[in-house]
């Protein structure tokens, strides 16, 4: 089955690629096993130098990479450039910190010498999504390559050009050819690749069902895995909050990446005392957003990734309204002049969806937020935690007591205070509950796929 790159704003076919057959997959696995030995023997300093060059190469190709992402999955060109910049930064971060993270650690023992060595595992399979087609990959690739692990990338089938250019620029930076390979394959090939003896671990960012399938297979063959799955992030607003700042953050947090982000602020949970004022501020900002050509630097929100994404979002909207919710603003199909075939949806807010309604707990992957009233912080936290997901959370308040209580009780992988949730190379990133397990980035990200070998020595 061919793999296609198609522009979400126009539906134009950009390029079609043949899917790799079993022989091509086997050649990639053979190469990955060979390069595992190459990287293992490559000094840490040399790996770090190559990673530093990779950051420079990414920066040099910034505009080219951004335009590929925008044309292939629809994010605005401004957002695409920011994503590319973040990829360069994560390479620079691991080039600087990686050697220290991985150096041997001496441990005092009574009858000899002991140390902990951090050694590569071998080839790692990365199953990655389309919504951040570069960042999701590089936040895995940078620590993996620094640790000495070759990467095999099964990217989402609608971003093949992004996948192929990643392989190209890693080679351009000076890593030995084959240290990072793209597999142009469908999801049906993933299970067999995970089971292959040459694959030593797997990481996935994606949907819950995809994560469950990968975790099940990895568990059966006893291989480590890291999963970053969906989110339904709560955004709590308390009476002491700076409402103007909170409204601006809510708008950005819900509509970034055209609303297609796991850590987007999806549920606005607002104290009764400020609910009307906050709702009006956010509704006004949503109404002012410019939806249109993602290549236009003045555009705030581009198209959804494909027609299916629009249909799924419309289904969520109708279900929310049928359950008793009320449309505050937007949240409907629109047409954009000059782009009649684009996957357009107006950013919107729906309030009053009752507990028990299917959309109360489901993740809406578009620029549509649900808004809820709450009488106090305890009720707000209970509502926030009433979700199968636990990726990110945010609270806006000037009360330090509120902050301490929220940090202790919000059941999520991160809590942002007076700011939106965002990943940062310096900080561990991941979730709890159905948002996955394991951590990416920071020291945790590089330790996810290393052999922390205990070494004890006597008599030397």
Coordinates of C-alpha atoms in Angstrom, one line a residue, residues 1 5 7 26 61 66 78 107 134 154 198 216 234 285 322 357 381 392 394 404:
X1 CA 0.0 0.0 0.0
X5 CA 2.2 12.9 1.6
X7 CA -1.4 18.9 2.0
X26 CA 15.5 -7.1 7.0
X61 CA 18.0 23.8 7.3
X66 CA 9.5 24.0 8.6
X78 CA 5.5 30.0 12.6
X107 CA 30.5 3.4 44.5
X134 CA 10.2 16.5 14.0
X154 CA 8.4 4.1 12.0
X198 CA 17.8 -7.3 17.1
X216 CA 1.6 -5.8 25.0
X234 CA -7.1 20.3 33.0
X285 CA -9.8 35.7 22.1
X322 CA -26.7 16.6 22.7
X357 CA -21.4 12.2 28.9
X381 CA -9.0 19.0 41.5
X392 CA -0.3 17.5 32.1
X394 CA -2.2 23.7 34.9
X404 CA 1.0 23.4 47.1

